[in-house]
XYZ file of C-alpha atoms in Angstrom:
525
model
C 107.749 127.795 83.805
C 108.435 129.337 80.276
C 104.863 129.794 78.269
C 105.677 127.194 75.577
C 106.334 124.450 78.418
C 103.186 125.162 80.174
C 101.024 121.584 79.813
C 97.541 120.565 81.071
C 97.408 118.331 84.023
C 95.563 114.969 82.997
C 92.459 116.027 85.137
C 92.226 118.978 83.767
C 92.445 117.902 80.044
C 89.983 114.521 81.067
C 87.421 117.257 82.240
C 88.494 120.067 79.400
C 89.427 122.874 81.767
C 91.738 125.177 81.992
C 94.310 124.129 83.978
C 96.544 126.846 85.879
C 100.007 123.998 85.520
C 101.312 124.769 89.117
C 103.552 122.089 90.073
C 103.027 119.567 91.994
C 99.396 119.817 92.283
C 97.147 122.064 89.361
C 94.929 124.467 91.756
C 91.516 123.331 90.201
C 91.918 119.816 91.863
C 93.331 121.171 95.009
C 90.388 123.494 94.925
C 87.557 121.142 94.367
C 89.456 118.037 96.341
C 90.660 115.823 93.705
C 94.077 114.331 93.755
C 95.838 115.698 90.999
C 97.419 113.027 88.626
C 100.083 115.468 87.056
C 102.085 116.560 83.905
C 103.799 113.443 83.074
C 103.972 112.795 79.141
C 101.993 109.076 80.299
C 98.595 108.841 80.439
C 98.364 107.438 84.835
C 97.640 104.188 85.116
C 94.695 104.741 87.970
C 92.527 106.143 85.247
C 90.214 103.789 82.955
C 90.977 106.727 79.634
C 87.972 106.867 76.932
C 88.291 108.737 74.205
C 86.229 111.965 73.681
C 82.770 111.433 72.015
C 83.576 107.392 73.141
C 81.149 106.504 76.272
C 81.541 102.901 76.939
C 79.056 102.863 80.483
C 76.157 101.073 78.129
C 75.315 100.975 74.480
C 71.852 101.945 73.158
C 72.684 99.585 69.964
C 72.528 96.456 72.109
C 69.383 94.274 72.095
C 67.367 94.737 74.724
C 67.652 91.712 77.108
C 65.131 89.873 79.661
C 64.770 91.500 82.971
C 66.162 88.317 84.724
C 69.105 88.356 82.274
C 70.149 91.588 82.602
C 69.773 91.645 86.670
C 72.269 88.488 86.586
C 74.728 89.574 84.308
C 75.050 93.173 84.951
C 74.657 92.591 88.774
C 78.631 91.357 88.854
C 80.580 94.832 89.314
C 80.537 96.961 91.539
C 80.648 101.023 91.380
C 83.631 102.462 92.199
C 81.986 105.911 92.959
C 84.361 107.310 94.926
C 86.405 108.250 91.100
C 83.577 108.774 89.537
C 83.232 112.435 87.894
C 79.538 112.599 86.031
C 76.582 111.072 85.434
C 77.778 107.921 83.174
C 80.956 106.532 84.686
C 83.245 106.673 82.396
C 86.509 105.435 85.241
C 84.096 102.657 86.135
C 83.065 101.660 82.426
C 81.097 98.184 82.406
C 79.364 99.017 86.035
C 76.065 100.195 86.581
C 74.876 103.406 86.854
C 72.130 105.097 88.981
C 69.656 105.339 86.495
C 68.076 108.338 86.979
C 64.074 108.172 85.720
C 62.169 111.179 83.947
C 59.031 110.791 85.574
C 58.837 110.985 89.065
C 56.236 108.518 88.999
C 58.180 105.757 87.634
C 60.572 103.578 89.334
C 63.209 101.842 87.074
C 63.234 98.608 89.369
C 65.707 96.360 87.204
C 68.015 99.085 87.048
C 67.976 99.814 90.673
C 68.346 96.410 91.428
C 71.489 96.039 89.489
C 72.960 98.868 91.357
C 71.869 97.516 94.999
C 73.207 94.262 93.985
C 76.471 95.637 92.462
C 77.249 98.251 95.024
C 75.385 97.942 98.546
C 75.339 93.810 98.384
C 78.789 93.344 97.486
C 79.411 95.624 100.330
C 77.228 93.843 102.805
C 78.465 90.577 101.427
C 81.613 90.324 103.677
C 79.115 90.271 106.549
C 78.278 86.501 106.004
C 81.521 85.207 106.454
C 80.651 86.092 110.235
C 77.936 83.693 110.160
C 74.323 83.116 108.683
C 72.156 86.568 108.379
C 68.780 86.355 106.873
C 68.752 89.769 106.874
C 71.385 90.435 103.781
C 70.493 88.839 100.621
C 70.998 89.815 96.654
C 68.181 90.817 94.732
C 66.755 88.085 93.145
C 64.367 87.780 89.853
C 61.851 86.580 91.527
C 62.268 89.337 94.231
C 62.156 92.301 91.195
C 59.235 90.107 89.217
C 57.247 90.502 93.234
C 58.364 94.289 93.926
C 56.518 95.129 90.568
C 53.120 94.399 92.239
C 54.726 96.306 95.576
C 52.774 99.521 96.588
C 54.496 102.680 95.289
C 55.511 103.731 98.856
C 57.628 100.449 98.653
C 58.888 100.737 95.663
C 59.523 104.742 96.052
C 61.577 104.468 99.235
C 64.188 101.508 98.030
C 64.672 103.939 95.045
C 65.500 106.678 97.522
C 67.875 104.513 99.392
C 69.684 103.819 96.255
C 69.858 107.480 95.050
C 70.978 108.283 98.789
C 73.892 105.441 98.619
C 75.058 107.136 95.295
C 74.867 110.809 96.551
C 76.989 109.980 99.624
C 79.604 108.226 97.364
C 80.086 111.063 95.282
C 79.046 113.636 97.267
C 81.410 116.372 95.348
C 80.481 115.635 92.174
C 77.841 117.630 90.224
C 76.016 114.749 89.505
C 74.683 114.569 93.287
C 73.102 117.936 93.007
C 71.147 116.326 89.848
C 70.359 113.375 91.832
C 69.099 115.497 95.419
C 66.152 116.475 93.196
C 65.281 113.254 92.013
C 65.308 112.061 95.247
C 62.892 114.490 96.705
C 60.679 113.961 94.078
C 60.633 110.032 94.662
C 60.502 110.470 98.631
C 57.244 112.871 97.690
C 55.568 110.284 95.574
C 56.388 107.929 98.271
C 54.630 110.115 101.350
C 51.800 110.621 98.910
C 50.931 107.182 98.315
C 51.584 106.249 101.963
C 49.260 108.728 102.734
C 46.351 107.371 100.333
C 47.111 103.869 101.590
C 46.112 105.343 105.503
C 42.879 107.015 104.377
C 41.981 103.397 102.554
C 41.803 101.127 105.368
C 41.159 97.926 104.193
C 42.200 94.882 106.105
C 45.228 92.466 106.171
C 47.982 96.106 105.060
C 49.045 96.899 108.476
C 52.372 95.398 108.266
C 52.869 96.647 104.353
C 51.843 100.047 105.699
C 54.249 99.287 109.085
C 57.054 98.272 106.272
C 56.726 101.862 104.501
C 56.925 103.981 107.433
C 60.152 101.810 108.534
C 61.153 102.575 104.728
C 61.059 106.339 105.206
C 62.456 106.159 108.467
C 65.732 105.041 107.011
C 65.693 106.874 104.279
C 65.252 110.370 105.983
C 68.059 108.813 108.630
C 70.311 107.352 105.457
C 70.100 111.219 104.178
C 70.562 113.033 106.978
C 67.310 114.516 107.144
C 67.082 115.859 110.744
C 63.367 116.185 111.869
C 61.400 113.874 109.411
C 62.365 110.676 110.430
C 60.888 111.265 113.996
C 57.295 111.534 113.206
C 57.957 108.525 110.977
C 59.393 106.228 114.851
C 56.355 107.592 116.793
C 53.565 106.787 113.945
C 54.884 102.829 113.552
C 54.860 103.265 117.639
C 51.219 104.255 117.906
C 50.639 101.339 115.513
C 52.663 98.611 117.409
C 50.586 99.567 120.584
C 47.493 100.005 119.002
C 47.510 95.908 116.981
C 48.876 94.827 121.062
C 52.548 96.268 121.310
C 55.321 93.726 120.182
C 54.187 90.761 121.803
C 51.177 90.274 119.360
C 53.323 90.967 116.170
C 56.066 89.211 116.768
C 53.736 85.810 116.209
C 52.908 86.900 112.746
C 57.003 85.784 110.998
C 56.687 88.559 108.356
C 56.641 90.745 110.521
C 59.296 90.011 112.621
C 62.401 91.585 110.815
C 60.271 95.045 110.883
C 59.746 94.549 114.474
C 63.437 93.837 115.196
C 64.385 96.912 113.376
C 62.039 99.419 114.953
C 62.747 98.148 118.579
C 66.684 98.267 117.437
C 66.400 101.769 116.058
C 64.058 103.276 118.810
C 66.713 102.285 121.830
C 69.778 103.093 119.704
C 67.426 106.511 119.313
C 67.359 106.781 123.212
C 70.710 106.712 123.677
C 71.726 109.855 121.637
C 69.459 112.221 123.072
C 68.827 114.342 125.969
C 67.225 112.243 129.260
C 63.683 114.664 128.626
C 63.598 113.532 124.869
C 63.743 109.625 125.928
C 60.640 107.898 124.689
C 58.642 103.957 125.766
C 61.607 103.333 127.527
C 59.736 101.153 129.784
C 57.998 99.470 127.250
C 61.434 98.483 125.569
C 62.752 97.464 129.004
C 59.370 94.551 129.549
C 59.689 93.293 125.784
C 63.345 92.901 125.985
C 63.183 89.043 127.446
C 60.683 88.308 124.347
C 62.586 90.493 121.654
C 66.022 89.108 122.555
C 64.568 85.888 121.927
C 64.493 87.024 118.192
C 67.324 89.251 118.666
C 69.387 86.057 119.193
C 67.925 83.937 117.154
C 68.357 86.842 113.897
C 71.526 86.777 114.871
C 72.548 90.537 113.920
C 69.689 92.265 111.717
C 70.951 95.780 112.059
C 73.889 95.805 114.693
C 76.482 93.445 116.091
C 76.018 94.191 119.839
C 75.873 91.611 122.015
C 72.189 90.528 123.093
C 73.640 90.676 126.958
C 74.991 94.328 126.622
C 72.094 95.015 124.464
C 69.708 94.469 127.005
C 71.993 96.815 129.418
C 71.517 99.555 126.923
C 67.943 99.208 127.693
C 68.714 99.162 130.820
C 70.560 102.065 131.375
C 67.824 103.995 128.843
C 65.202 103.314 131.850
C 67.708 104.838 134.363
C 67.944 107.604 132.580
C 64.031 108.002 132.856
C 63.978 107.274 136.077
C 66.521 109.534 137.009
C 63.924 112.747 135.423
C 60.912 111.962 137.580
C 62.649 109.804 140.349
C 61.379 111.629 144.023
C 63.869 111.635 147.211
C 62.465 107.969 148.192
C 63.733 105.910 144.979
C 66.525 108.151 144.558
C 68.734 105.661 146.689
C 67.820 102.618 145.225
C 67.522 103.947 140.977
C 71.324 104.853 141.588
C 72.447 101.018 143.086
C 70.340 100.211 139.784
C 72.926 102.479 138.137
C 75.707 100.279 139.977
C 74.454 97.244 139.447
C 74.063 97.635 135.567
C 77.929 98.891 135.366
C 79.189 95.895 137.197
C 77.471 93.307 134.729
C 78.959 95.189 132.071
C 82.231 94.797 133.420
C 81.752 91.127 134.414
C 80.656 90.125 130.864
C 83.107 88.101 128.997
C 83.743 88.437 125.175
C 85.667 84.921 125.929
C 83.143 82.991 126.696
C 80.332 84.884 124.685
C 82.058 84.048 121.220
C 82.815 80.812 122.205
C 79.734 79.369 120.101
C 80.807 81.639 117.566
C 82.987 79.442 114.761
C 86.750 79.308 114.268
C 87.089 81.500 111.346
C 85.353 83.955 112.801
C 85.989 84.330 116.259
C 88.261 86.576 116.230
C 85.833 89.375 114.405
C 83.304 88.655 117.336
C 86.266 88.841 119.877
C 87.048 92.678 118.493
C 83.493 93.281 118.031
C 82.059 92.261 121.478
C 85.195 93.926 122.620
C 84.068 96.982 121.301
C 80.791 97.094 122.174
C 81.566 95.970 125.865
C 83.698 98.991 126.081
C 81.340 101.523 124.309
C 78.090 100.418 126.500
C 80.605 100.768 130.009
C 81.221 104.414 128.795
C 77.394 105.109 127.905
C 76.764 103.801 131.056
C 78.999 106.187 133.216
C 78.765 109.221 131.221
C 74.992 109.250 130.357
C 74.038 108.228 134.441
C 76.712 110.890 135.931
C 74.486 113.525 133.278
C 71.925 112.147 135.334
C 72.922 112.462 139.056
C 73.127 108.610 139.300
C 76.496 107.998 139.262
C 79.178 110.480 140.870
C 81.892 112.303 138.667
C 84.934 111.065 141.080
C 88.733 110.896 140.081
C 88.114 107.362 140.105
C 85.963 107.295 137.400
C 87.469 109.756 135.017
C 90.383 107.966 135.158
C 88.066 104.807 134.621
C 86.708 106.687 131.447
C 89.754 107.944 130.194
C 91.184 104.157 130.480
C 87.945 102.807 128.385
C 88.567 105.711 125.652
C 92.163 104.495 124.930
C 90.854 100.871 124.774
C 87.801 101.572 122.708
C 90.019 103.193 120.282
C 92.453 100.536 120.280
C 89.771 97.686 119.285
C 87.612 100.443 116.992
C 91.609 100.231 114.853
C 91.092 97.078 113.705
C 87.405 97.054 113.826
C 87.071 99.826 111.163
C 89.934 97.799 108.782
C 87.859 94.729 108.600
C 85.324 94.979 105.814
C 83.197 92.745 107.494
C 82.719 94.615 111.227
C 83.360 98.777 110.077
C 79.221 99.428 109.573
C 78.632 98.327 112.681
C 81.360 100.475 114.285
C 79.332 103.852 114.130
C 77.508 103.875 117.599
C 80.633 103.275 119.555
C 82.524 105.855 117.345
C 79.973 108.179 118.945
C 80.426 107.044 122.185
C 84.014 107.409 121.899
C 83.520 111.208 120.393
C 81.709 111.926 123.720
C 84.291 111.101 125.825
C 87.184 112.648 124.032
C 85.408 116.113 124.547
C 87.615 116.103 127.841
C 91.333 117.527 128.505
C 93.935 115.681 127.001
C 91.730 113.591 124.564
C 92.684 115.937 121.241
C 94.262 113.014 119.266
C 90.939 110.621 120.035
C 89.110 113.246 118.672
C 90.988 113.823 115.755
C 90.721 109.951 115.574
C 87.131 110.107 115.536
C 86.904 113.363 113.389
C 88.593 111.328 110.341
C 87.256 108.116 110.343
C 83.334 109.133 110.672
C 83.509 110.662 107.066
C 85.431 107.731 105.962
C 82.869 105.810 106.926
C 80.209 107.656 105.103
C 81.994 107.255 101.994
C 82.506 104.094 102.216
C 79.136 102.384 103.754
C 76.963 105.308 101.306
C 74.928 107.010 104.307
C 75.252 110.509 105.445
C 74.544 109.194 109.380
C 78.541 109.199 110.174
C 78.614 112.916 108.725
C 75.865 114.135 111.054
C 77.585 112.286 113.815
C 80.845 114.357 113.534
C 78.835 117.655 113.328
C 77.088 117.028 116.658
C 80.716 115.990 117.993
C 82.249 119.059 116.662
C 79.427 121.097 117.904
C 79.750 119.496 121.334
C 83.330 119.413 121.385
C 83.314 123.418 120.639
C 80.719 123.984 123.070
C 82.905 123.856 126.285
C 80.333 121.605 127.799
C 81.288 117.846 129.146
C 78.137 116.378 129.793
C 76.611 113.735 127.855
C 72.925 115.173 127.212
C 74.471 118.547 126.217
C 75.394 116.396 123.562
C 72.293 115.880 121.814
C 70.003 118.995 121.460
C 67.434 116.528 120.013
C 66.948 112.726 119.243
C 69.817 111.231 116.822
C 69.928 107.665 115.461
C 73.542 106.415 114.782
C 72.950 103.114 112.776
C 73.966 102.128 109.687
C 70.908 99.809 108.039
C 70.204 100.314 104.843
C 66.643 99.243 104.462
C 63.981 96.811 106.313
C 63.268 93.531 105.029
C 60.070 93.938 103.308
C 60.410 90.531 100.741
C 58.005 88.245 102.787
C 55.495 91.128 102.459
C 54.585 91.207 98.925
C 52.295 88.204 98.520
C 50.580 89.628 101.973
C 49.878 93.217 99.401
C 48.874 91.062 96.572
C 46.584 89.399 98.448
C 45.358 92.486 100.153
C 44.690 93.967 96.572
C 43.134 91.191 95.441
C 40.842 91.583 98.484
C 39.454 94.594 97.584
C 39.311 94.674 93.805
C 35.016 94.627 94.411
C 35.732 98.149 96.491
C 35.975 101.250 95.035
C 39.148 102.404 96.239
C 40.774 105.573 95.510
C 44.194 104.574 95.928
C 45.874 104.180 92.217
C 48.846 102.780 93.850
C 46.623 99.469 94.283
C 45.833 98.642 91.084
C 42.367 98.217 91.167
């Protein structure tokens, strides 16, 4: 190309580099991963163009509104952060941005509102049309005007779960770097005033304080934080056993969407580890009548597995613990357990289970319960022949190699639906454990490239960790499922627990003790 021909691709000149003009793609957005739009004399049409010195994300000059107003107006749009390219979003003008605070002690509530109800609701949003969910809901006024009185734990944690969402949508822009700080920062302040709220002990916060270790559970999981979130499972454990396990707490109905989610997330946790890692497997497997109860009556609060294969997860969890201490005289009748639990997952029927299930949606539940069905049959071989329960036999390779091709088949459309792909995580998983074997290269490559998809898309760095403990395993040139997992993993997808029946039980508790001295500033009092 002659020197006075040489022209600026239009990412270059949006960002004011110095572009290099090799056709077809400029090497600056090869390098750093952005498609590059070209040299054409027209501006391209997938780019929302603002002049320079021209920001149009917000306007300083307009009045300043009501909270209420500006959390139903502004809560319309949603981000489109997969184009954005710095800290105001200029492609996504009109749509609101992560607000990022000065002072770590400060959470901007309305503002991270908007963004939950702009971005992660409208996301969760095609959920309903598979039925009712308590468990998904926009952000309300009166739902900001009670978080205001929230502890700071509370209020710290949703903040890092919206910071999280944004860093994982725009994970190569240099605005995530900015926004990494600000969410250690918050998740400090957050520890800290959980902390302060265990030395105080007053009465009636157990399930507030139950609600904020939940909190940064999910958001050291949602981040990909590897060892923190563990101490957070076994401290709301201790305290589940200690006020008289789940039976008690489930009679108190604020409490009961924490409880779901901590029994969920604890024997998801069990299956993605090695057998010596598993944890209160037996104490999962005698609640399980009780919780399913719940479970069924919830209808989904953080997964779509069916309550009948759910219960044959924990099944198969309490094999798996058996099989580590099991002595020559139950040896015989733990592996007909093994047996018995794979036929009933073969004899279940995704028929007749979604037959309740309405018209429109049927078909969702058909794939999903499809899915799962499959996925659970494969945990169930693989994880008991890791454990000497069931034999590794021609017979059931082939079995397992059949159940791969099928997974994949149903995860296809499961993963195109906006309504069913969050949920699709754990059996991607269970699918990435199987392919490890001969002849199963394109599954994995399947596998390999829709996991980061996914993290993109649903704003959690979970599927990303996922496909570097595939790759690790797949590399490692073992083919057994607890060489897997050198630790515990949990593949889920919720974003945060319902905490919005808890606030009038903290103002109360407040209230409670504003005659104590009480060093906790978080309180109020």
């Amino acid at each position: 190309m002659d020197q006075t021909e040489k022209r600026h691709c239009w990412e270059c000149r949006r960002r004011c580099l110095v572009c290099d003009s090799t056709k077809p793609s400029c090497k600056r957005c090869t390098t750093s991963g952005t498609r590059c739009p070209g040299y054409d004399s027209v501006k391209p049409a997938r780019i929302r163009w603002v002049e320079p010195g021209r920001v149009t994300s917000r306007d300083r000059r307009k009045p300043k509104r009501s909270l209420y107003t500006s959390v139903k107006e502004k809560g319309k749009g949603v981000m489109n952060a997969q184009n954005s390219s710095s800290s105001m979003p200029v492609i996504c003008a009109g749509l609101p941005p992560v607000v990022i605070c000065a002072d770590a002690a400060a959470v901007p509530l309305v503002q991270a509102a908007e963004y939950f109800n702009a971005c992660i609701y409208k996301d969760l949003k095609p959920v309903l049309e598979l039925g009712q969910n308590p468990h998904i809901y926009e952000l309300s006024a009166s739902i900001i005007h009670n978080a205001t009185s929230a502890p700071q734990f509370l209020q710290h944690g949703m903040y890092c779960i919206i910071l999280s969402h944004r860093m994982n949508r725009i994970r190569k822009d240099p605005q995530a770097k900015r926004l990494n700080e600000k969410f250690y920062l918050h998740r400090g302040v957050a520890i800290r005033s959980l902390s302060k709220h265990l030395d105080a002990k007053y009465d009636g916060m157990d399930n507030v304080i139950m609600a904020g270790i939940l909190m940064l559970l999910l958001v050291d999981i949602q981040h990909g934080t590897l060892f923190g979130w563990r101490c957070h499972l076994e401290q709301v454990q201790k305290l589940i056993s200690r006020r008289g396990g789940f039976h008690a707490l489930v009679r108190f109905d604020m409490a009961e969407p924490l409880l779901l989610s901590i029994w969920f997330l604890a024997i998801i946790g069990n299956t993605t580890c090695p057998a010596a890692d598993l944890g209160m497997t037996r104490v999962h497997l005698e609640a399980s009548d009780f919780m399913l109860e719940k479970y069924d009556y919830a209808s989904f609060p953080v997964g779509m597995c069916p309550q009948p294969l759910f219960i044959e997860i924990v099944r198969i969890n309490h094999l798996r613990m058996r099989a580590v201490a099991v002595d020559a005289a139950e040896a015989e009748e733990t592996a007909l357990d093994a047996y018995r639990t794979l036929d009933r997952i073969h004899a279940f029927s995704p028929i007749l289970w979604t037959e309740s299930r309405s018209l429109l949606s049927r078909q969702d539940w058909m794939r999903v319960s499809s899915a799962y069905q499959t996925a659970v049959a494969l945990y169930c071989i693989l994880a008991l022949q890791s454990a000497s329960l069931i034999p590794e036999t021609p017979s059931m390779r082939s079995q397992c190699a059949e159940h791969g091709h099928h997974l994949q088949s149903v995860l296809v459309e499961c993963l195109a639906s906006s309504r069913t792909k969050r949920f699709m995580v754990w059996p991607l998983v269970v699918l990435g454990v199987e392919a490890v074997h001969k002849g199963a290269a394109p599954i994995r490559a399947f596998v390999a490239d829709r996991l980061p998809e996914l993290s993109c898309d649903l704003g959690t760095s979970v599927p990303l960790t996922a496909k570097a403990v595939l790759e690790a395993f797949w590399a490692s040139g073992n083919e057994r499922w607890d060489d897997c997992f050198d630790r515990q993993y949990i593949f889920t997808t919720q974003i945060a627990p319902d905490t919005s029946q808890l606030f009038p039980l903290y103002q109360r508790a407040a209230m409670s003790c504003k005659d104590t001295p009480c060093r906790d500033s978080a309180l109020g009092c």
